[in-house]
Short mmCIF file of C-alpha atoms and ligand atoms in Angstrom, two decimals:
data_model
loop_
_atom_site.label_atom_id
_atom_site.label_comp_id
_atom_site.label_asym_id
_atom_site.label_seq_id
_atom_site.Cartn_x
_atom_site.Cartn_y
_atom_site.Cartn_z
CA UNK U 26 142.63 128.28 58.13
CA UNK U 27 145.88 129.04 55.84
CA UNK U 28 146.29 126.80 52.97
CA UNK U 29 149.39 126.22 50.74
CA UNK U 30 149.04 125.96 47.24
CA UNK U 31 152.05 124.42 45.38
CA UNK U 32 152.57 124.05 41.66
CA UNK U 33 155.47 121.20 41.56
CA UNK U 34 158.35 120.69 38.99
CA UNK U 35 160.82 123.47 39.67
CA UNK U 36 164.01 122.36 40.77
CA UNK U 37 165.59 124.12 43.58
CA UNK U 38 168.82 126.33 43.38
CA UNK U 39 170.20 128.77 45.28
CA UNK U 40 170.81 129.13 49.17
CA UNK U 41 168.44 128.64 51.77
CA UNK U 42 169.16 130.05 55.40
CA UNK U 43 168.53 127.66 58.56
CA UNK U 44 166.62 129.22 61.80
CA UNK U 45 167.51 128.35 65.13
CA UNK U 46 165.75 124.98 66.67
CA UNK U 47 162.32 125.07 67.49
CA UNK U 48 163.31 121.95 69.99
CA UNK U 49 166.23 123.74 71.25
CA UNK U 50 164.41 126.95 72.03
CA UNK U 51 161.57 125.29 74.05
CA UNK U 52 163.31 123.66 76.72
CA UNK U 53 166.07 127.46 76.95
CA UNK U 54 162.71 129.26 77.39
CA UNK U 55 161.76 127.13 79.98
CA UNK U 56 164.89 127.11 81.54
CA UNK U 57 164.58 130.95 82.41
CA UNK U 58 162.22 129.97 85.10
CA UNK U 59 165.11 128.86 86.90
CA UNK U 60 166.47 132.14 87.58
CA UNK U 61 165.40 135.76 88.28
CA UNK U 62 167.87 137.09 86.23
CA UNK U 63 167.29 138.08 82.57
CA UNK U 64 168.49 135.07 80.01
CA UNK U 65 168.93 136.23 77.03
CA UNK U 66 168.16 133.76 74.02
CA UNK U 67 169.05 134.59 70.09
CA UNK U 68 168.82 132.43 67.09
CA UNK U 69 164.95 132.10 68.47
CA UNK U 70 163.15 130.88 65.25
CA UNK U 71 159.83 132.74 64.78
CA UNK U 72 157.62 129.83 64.66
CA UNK U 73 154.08 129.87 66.31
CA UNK U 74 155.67 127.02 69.20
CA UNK U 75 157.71 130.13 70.67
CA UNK U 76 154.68 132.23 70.53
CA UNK U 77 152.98 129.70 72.23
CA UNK U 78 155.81 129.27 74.97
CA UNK U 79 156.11 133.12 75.53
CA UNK U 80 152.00 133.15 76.40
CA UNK U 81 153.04 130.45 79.05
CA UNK U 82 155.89 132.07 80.84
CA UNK U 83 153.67 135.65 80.75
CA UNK U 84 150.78 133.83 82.10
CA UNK U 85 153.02 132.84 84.90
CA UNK U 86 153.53 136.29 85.42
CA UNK U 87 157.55 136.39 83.58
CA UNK U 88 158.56 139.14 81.23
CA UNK U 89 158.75 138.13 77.94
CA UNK U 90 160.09 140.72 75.22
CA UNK U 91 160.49 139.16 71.82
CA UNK U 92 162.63 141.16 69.48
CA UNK U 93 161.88 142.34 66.09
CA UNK U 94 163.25 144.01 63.53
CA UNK U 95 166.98 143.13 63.08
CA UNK U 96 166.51 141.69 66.79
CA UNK U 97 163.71 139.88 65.96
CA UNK U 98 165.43 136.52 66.60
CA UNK U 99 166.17 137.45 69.76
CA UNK U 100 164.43 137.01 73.10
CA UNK U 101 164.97 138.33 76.56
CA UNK U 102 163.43 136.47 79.63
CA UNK U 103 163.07 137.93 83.27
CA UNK U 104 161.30 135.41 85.59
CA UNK U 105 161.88 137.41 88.51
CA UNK U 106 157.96 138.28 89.70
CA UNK U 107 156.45 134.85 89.01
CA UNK U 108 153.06 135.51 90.62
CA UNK U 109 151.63 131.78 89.86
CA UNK U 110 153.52 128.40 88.78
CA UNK U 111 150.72 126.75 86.50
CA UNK U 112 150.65 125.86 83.09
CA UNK U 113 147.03 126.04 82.14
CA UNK U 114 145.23 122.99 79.70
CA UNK U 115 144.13 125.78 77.27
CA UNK U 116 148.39 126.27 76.47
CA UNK U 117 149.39 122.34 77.25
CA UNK U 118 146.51 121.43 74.80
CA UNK U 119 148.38 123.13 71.97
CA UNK U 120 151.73 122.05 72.34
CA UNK U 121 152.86 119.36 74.39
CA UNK U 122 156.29 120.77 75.07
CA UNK U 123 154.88 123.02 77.75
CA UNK U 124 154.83 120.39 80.11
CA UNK U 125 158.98 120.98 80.59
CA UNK U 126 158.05 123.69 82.82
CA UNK U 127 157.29 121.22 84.94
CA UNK U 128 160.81 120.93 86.74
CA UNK U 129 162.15 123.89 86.65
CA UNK U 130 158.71 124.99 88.48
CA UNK U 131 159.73 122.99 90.78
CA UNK U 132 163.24 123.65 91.65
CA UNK U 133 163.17 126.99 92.15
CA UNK U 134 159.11 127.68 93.22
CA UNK U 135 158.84 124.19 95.01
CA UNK U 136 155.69 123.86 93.64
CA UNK U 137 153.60 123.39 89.86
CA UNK U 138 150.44 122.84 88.42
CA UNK U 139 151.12 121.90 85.14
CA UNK U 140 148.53 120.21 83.08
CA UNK U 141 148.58 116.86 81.29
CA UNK U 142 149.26 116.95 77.63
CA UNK U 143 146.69 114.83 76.26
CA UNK U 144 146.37 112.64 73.32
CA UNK U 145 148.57 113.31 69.85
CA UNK U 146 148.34 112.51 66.78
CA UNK U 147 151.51 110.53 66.25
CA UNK U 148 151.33 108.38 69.64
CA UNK U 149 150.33 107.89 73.65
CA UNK U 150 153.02 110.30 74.50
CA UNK U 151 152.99 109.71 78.09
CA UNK U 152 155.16 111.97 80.40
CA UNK U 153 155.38 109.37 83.29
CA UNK U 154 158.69 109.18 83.04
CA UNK U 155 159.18 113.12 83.79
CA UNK U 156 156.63 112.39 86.84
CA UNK U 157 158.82 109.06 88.09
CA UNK U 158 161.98 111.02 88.15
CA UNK U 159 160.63 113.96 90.00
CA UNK U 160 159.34 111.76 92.73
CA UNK U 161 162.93 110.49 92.64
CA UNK U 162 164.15 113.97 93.37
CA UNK U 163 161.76 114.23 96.32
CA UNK U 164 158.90 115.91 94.67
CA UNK U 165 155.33 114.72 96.40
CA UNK U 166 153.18 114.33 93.16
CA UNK U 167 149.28 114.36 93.23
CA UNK U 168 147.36 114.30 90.01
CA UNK U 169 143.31 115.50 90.19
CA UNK U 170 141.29 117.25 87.27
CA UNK U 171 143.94 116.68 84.54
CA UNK U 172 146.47 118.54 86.19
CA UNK U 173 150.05 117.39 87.78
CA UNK U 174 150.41 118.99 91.45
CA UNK U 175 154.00 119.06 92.61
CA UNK U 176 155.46 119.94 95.80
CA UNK U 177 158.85 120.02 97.02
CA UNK U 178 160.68 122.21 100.10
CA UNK U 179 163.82 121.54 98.13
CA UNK U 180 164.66 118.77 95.50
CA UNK U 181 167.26 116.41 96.61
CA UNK U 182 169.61 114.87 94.13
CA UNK U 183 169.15 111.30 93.25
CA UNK U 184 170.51 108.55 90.66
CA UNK U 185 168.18 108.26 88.14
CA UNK U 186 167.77 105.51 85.13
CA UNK U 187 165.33 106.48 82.43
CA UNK U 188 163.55 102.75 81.08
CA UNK U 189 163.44 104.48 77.91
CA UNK U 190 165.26 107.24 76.17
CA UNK U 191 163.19 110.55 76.36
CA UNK U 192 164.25 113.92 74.77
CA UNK U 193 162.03 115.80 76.99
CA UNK U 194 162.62 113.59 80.06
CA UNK U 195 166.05 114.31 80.35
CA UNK U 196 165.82 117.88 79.80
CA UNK U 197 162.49 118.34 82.43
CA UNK U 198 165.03 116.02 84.86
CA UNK U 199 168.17 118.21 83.94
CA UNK U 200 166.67 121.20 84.95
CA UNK U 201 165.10 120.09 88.13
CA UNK U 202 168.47 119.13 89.20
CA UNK U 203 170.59 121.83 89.28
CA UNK U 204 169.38 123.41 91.86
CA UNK U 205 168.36 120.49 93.74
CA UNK U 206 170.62 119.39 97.11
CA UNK U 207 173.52 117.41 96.08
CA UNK U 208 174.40 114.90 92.99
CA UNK U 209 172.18 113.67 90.65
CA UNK U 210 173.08 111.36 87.78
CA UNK U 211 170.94 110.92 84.64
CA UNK U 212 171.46 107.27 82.99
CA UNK U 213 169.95 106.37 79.50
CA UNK U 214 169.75 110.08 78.59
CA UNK U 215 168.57 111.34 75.33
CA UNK U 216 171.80 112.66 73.14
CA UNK U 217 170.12 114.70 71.16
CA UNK U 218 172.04 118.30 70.11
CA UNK U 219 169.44 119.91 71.63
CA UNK U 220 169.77 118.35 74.95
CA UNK U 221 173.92 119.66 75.00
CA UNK U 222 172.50 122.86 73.97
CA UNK U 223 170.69 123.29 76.71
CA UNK U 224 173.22 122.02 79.21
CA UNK U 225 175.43 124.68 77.40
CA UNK U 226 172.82 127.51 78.63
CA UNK U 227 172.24 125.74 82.32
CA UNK U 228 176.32 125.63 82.51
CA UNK U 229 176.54 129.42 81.63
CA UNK U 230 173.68 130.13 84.50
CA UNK U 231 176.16 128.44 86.96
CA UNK U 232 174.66 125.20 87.09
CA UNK U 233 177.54 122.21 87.49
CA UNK U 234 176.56 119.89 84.44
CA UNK U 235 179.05 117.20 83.09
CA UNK U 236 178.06 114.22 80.43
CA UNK U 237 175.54 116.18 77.90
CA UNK U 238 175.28 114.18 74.53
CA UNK U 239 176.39 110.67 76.52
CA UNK U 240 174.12 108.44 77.96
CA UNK U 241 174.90 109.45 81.29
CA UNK U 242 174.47 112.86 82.66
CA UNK U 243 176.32 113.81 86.04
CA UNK U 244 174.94 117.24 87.93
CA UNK U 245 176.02 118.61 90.87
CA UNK U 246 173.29 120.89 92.50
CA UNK U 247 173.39 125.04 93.47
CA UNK U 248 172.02 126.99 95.65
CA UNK U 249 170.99 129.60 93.00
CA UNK U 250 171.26 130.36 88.88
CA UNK U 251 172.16 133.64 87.28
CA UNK U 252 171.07 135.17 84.03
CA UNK U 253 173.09 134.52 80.79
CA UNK U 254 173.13 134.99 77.16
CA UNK U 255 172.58 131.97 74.62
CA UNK U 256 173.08 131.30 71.21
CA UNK U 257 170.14 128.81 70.18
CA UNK U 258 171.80 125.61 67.62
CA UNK U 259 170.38 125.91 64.16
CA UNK U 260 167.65 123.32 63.47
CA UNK U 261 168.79 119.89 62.11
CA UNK U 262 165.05 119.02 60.95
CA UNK U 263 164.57 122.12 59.21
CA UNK U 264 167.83 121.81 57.61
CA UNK U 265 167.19 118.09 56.84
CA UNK U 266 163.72 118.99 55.23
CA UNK U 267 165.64 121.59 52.97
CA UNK U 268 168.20 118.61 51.93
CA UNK U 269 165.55 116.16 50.93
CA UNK U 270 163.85 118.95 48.67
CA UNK U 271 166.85 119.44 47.04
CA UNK U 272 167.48 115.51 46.58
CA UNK U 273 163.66 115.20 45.44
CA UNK U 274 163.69 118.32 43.12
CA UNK U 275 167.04 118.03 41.75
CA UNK U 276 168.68 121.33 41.37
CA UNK U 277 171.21 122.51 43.08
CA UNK U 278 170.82 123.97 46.60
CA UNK U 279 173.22 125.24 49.43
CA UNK U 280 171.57 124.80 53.19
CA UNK U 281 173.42 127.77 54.84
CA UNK U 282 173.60 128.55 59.08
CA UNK U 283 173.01 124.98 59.85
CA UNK U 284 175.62 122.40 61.91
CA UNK U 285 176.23 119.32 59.04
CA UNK U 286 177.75 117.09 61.99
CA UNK U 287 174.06 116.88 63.38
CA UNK U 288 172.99 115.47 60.27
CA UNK U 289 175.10 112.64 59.73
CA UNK U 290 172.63 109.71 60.02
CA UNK U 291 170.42 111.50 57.54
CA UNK U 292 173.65 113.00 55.05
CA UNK U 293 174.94 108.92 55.35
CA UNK U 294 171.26 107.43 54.31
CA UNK U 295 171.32 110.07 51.38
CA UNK U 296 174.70 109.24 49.87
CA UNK U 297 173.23 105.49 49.88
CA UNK U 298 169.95 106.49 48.17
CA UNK U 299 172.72 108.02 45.79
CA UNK U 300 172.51 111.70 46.66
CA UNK U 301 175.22 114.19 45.87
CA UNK U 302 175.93 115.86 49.35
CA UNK U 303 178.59 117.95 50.32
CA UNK U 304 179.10 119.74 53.74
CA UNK U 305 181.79 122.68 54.46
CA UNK U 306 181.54 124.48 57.47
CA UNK U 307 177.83 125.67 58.12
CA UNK U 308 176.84 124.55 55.36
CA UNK U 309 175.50 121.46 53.08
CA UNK U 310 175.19 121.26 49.68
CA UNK U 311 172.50 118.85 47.56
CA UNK U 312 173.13 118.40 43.78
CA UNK U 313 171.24 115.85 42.07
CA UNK U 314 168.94 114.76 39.62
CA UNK U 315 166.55 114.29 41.55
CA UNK U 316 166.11 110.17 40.64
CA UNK U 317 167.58 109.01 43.96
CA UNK U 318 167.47 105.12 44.53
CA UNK U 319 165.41 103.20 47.08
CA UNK U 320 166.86 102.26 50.64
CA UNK U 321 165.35 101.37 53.77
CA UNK U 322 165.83 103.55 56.99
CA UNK U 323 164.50 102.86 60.55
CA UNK U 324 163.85 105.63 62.98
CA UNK U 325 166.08 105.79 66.30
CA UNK U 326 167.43 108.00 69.34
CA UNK U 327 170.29 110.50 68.49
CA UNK U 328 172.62 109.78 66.58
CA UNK U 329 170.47 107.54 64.95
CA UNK U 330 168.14 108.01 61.94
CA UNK U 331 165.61 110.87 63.13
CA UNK U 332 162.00 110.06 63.54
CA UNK U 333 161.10 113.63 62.85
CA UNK U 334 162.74 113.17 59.40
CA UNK U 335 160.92 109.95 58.78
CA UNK U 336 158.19 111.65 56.70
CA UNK U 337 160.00 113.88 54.99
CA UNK U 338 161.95 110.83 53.48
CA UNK U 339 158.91 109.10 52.80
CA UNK U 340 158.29 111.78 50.27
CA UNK U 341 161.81 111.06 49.06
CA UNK U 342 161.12 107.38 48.95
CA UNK U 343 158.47 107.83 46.62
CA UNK U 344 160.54 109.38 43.94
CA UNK U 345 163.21 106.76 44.14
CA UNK U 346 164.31 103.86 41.98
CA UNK U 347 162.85 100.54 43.82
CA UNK U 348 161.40 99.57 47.48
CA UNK U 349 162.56 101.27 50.81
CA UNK U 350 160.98 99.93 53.80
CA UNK U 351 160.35 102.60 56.31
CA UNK U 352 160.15 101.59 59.87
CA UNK U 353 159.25 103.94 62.85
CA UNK U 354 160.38 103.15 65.93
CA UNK U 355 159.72 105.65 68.50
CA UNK U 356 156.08 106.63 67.80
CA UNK U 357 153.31 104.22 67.54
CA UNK U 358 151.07 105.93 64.95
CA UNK U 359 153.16 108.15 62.90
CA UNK U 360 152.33 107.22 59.14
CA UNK U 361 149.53 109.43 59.15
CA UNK U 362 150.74 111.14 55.82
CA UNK U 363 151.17 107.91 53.90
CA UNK U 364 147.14 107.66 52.80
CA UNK U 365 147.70 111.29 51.79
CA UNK U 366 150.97 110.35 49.92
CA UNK U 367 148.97 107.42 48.55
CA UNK U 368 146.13 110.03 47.34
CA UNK U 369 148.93 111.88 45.24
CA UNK U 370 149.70 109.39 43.81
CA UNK U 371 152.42 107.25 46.08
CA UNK U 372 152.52 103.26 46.07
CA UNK U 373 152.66 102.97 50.68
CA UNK U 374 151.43 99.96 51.95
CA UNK U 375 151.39 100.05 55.99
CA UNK U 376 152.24 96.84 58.29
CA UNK U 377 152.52 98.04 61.44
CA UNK U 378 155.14 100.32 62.34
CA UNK U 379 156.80 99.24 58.74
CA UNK U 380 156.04 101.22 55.75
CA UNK U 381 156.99 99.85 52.34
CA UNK U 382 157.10 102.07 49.60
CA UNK U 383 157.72 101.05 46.10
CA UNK U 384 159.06 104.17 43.94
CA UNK U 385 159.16 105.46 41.65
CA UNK U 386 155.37 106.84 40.61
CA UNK U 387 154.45 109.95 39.18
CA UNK U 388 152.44 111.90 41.58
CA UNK U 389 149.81 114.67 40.78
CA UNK U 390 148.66 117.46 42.94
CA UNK U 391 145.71 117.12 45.00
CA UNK U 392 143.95 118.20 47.77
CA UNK U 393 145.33 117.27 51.34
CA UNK U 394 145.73 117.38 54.83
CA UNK U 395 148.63 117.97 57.28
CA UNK U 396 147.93 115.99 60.40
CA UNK U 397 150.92 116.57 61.83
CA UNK U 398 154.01 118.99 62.22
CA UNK U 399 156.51 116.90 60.15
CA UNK U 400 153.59 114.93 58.23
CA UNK U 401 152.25 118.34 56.68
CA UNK U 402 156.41 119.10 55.78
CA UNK U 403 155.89 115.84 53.79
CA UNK U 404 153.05 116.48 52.12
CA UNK U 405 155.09 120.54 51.14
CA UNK U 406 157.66 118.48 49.52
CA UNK U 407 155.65 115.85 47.69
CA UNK U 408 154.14 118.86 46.51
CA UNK U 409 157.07 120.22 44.58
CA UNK U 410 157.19 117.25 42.82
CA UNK U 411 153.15 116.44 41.72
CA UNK U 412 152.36 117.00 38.29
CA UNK U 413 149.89 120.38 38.26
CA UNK U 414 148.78 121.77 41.57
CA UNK U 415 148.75 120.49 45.03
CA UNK U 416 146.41 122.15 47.70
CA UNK U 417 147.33 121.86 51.64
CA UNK U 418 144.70 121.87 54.17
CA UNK U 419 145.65 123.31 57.94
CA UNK U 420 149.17 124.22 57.40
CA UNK U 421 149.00 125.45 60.94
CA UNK U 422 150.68 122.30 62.12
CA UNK U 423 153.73 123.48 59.73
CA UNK U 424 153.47 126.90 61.43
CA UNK U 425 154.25 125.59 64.82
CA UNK U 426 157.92 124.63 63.78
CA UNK U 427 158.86 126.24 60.40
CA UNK U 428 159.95 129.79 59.79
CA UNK U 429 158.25 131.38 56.73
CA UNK U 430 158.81 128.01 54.87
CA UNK U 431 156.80 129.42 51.60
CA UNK U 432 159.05 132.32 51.41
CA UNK U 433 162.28 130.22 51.69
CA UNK U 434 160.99 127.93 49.23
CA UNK U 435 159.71 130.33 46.70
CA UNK U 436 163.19 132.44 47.57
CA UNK U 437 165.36 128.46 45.96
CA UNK U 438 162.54 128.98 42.98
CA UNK U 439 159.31 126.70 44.64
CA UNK U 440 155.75 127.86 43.36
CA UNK U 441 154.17 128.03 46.85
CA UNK U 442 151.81 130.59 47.95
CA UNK U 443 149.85 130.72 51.26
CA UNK U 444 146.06 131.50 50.96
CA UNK U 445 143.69 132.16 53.88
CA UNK U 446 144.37 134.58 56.84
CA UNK U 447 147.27 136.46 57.08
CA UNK U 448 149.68 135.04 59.75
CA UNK U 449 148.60 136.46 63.11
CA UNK U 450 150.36 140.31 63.76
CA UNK U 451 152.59 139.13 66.08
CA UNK U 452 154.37 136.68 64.00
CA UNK U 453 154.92 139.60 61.67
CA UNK U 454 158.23 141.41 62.52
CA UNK U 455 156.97 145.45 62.75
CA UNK U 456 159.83 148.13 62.13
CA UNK U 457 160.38 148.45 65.77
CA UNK U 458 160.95 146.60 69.01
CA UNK U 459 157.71 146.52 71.13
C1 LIG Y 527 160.90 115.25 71.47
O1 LIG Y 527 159.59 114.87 71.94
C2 LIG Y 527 160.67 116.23 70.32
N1 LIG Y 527 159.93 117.37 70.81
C3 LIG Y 527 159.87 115.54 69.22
O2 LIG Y 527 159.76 116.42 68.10
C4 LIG Y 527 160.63 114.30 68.75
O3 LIG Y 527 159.85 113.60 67.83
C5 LIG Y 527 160.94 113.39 69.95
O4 LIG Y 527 161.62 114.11 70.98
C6 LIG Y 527 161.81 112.20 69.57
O5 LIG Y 527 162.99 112.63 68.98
C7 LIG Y 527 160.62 118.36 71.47
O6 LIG Y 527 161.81 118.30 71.69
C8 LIG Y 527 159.82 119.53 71.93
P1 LIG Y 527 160.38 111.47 73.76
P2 LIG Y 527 159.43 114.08 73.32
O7 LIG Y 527 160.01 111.72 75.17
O8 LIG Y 527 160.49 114.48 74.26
C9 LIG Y 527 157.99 107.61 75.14
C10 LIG Y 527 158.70 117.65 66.40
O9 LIG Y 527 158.24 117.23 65.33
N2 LIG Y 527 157.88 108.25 76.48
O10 LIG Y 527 161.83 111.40 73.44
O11 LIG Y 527 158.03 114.23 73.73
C11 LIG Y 527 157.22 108.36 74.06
O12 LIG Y 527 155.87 108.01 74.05
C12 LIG Y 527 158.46 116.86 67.70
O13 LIG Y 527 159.38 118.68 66.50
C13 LIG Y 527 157.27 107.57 77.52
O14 LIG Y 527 156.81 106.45 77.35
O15 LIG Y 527 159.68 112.58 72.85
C14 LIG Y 527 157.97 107.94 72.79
O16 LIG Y 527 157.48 106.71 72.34
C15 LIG Y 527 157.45 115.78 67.53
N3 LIG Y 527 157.18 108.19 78.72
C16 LIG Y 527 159.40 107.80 73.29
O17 LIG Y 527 159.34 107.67 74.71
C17 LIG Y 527 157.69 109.45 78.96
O18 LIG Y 527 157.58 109.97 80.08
C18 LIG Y 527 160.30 108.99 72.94
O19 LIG Y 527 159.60 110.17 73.27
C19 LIG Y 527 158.31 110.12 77.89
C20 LIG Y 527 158.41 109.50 76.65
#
């Protein structure tokens, strides 16, 4: 397993270049399902998620041609010879987000076999919700051997009113309902940017979608969807991880191709920890010392303080002057980085879903472990700032959602290396379009 090796103390400088959003990408992929026509998708971040989503649409028997090269964040998706609607345990196992083929399975096949997730490592992650509002479109819904069994001649609009705000609920729901018969309204939808953006793709297949990014989401259902070409939104969290290792390295560091008005909650909490930030067109700037001070943040729903930046400014509260209580609240056990903060070095002490962390304290490098995708991101930028060398164990979590993060880093002036096995071939662009 590839390990990261980080010497800390350089600030960063320079420009760093945002990749399309790993949680934007997922649910467009998925989307193609809806359609026999080719969608094309660019801005596709090369991230081992998407390689992980492309094995589930071929398994289902879609065509699945990644570019490379200069294409090579590009993808084109023809779902026109489906020869099976299942999404096997082996794939769901890995990554969670393959249960949103769930709906549009359903739509257009009338029929899925989509495994349950399983447990994670930062909560229950249930996906009743996804199941409740299917049945509420008219799916019959039988679950046996870990597996979800939907049926469905044709799903029939409905209103539907989500008892808790789900990113992946709405979008799974969204889906399912354009081409269902009739209206369907969405209430207590997720607002993320990634939710409009894939409204944005649905809209250009000819689905009738009104109300993306407010809490309620109107659609009017269509017989059929056509192909279309989509330009994926950059990716807030890996543009937010880039800003906090500016703010925690000092330096002086431009975040390039990303969309600043995504980032407000976090840009807003950074100016309070006393954070130079600046943001002009796709871009943000961080200049600092790198001595922010202390101020408590609490995770919520979009536009609210995101939960999958909540580690990442752990790291940052570490290094700042004073206490910032940290409080998650949309996952039930996600401080799983804080003992390994704590083993650098960090002063965390855990009450529930509170975390209070008294800065400033010199860290050292160590050895740790990621846990988690956004927990092992934490430990990366803790990293930069340990005295001597920090060694990260199974940096495959950070795979899943960040593109070449080492090389970006060590392109702003990071010492990072990777040791271990070379990434797999096919996350390495080749010279030529296979
Ligand atoms: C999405 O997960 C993201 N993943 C997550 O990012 C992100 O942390 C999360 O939204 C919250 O912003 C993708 O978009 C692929 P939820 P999702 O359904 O949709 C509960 C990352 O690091 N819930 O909005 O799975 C759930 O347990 C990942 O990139 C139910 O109870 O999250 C949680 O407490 C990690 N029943 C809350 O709702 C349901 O049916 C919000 O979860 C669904 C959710």
């Amino acid at each position: 397993m590839d390990k990261f090796v980080i010497r800390g103390g350089n600030p960063l400088t320079g420009t760093v270049r945002i990749s399309g959003a790993k949680n934007a990408a997922l649910p467009a992929m998925a989307a193609a399902l809806l359609t026999e026509e080719p969608v094309i998708l660019e801005n596709i971040p090369q991230v081992r998620d998407i390689e992980t989503e492309r094995k589930l649409l071929v398994a289902m028997g879609a065509d699945v041609e990644l570019g490379y090269g200069r294409a090579q964040h590009r993808t084109t998706i023809c779902c026109r010879n489906l020869v099976n609607a299942e999404a096997s345990y082996e794939l769901v196992k890995t990554m969670r987000a393959s249960t949103l083929v769930l709906g549009p399975l359903v739509a257009r096949m009338g029929h899925a076999r989509v495994s349950l997730p399983g447990g994670c490592a930062i909560g229950a992650r249930p996906i009743d919700l996804h199941i409740k509002g299917l049945e509420q479109l008219g799916a019959v819904i039988a679950q046996e051997h870990g597996y979800i069994e939907a049926q469905a001649e044709r799903l029939k609009g409905a209103h539907i009113l989500f008892e808790k705000i789900t990113v992946t609920g709405t979008e799974d729901l969204l889906m399912a309902a354009t081409l269902a018969e009739g209206e369907t309204v969405l209430e207590n939808c997720a607002r993320e940017p990634e939710v409009v953006d894939l409204a944005s793709l649905l809209n250009k297949m000819g689905a009738r979608i009104e109300g993306a990014g407010t809490p309620t989401i109107r659609v009017q259902g269509v017989e059929r969807l056509r192909g279309a070409r989509h330009r994926i939104v950059p990716d807030r969290i890996e543009a937010g991880t880039f800003i906090i290792a500016a703010a925690l390295t000092g330096g002086d560091l431009s975040v390039s191709s990303c969309e600043p008005r995504h980032l407000d909650a976090l840009l807003q909490k950074l100016e309070e920890c006393g954070v130079q930030v600046s943001a002009t067109g796709d871009s943000v700037r961080v200049s600092g010392n790198g001595r922010p001070k202390g101020a408590d943040v609490a995770t919520q729903e979009y536009p609210g303080f995101p939960t999958d930046m909540q580690a990442q400014y752990m790291a940052l509260a570490t290094q700042a002057e004073g206490t910032s209580v940290v409080t998650e609240n949309i996952f039930e056990n996600r401080f799983m980085h804080a003992q390994e903060l704590v083993r650098m070095g960090a002063d965390i002490r855990i009450e529930g879903h509170r975390a209070v962390v008294r800065g400033r304290t010199a860290l050292s490098g160590a050895a740790v472990q990621a846990s988690d995708l956004r927990a092992s991101a934490s430990l990366v930028l803790a990293a930069l700032v340990a005295e001597g060398e920090t060694i990260i164990d199974r940096v495959y979590h950070i795979d899943r959602g960040y593109e070449r993060i080492e090389e970006k880093l060590r392109g702003v002036g990071a010492q990072i290396r990777r040791i271990g096995e070379l990434l797999p071939k096919r996350m390495v662009a080749p010279e030529v379009a296979v």
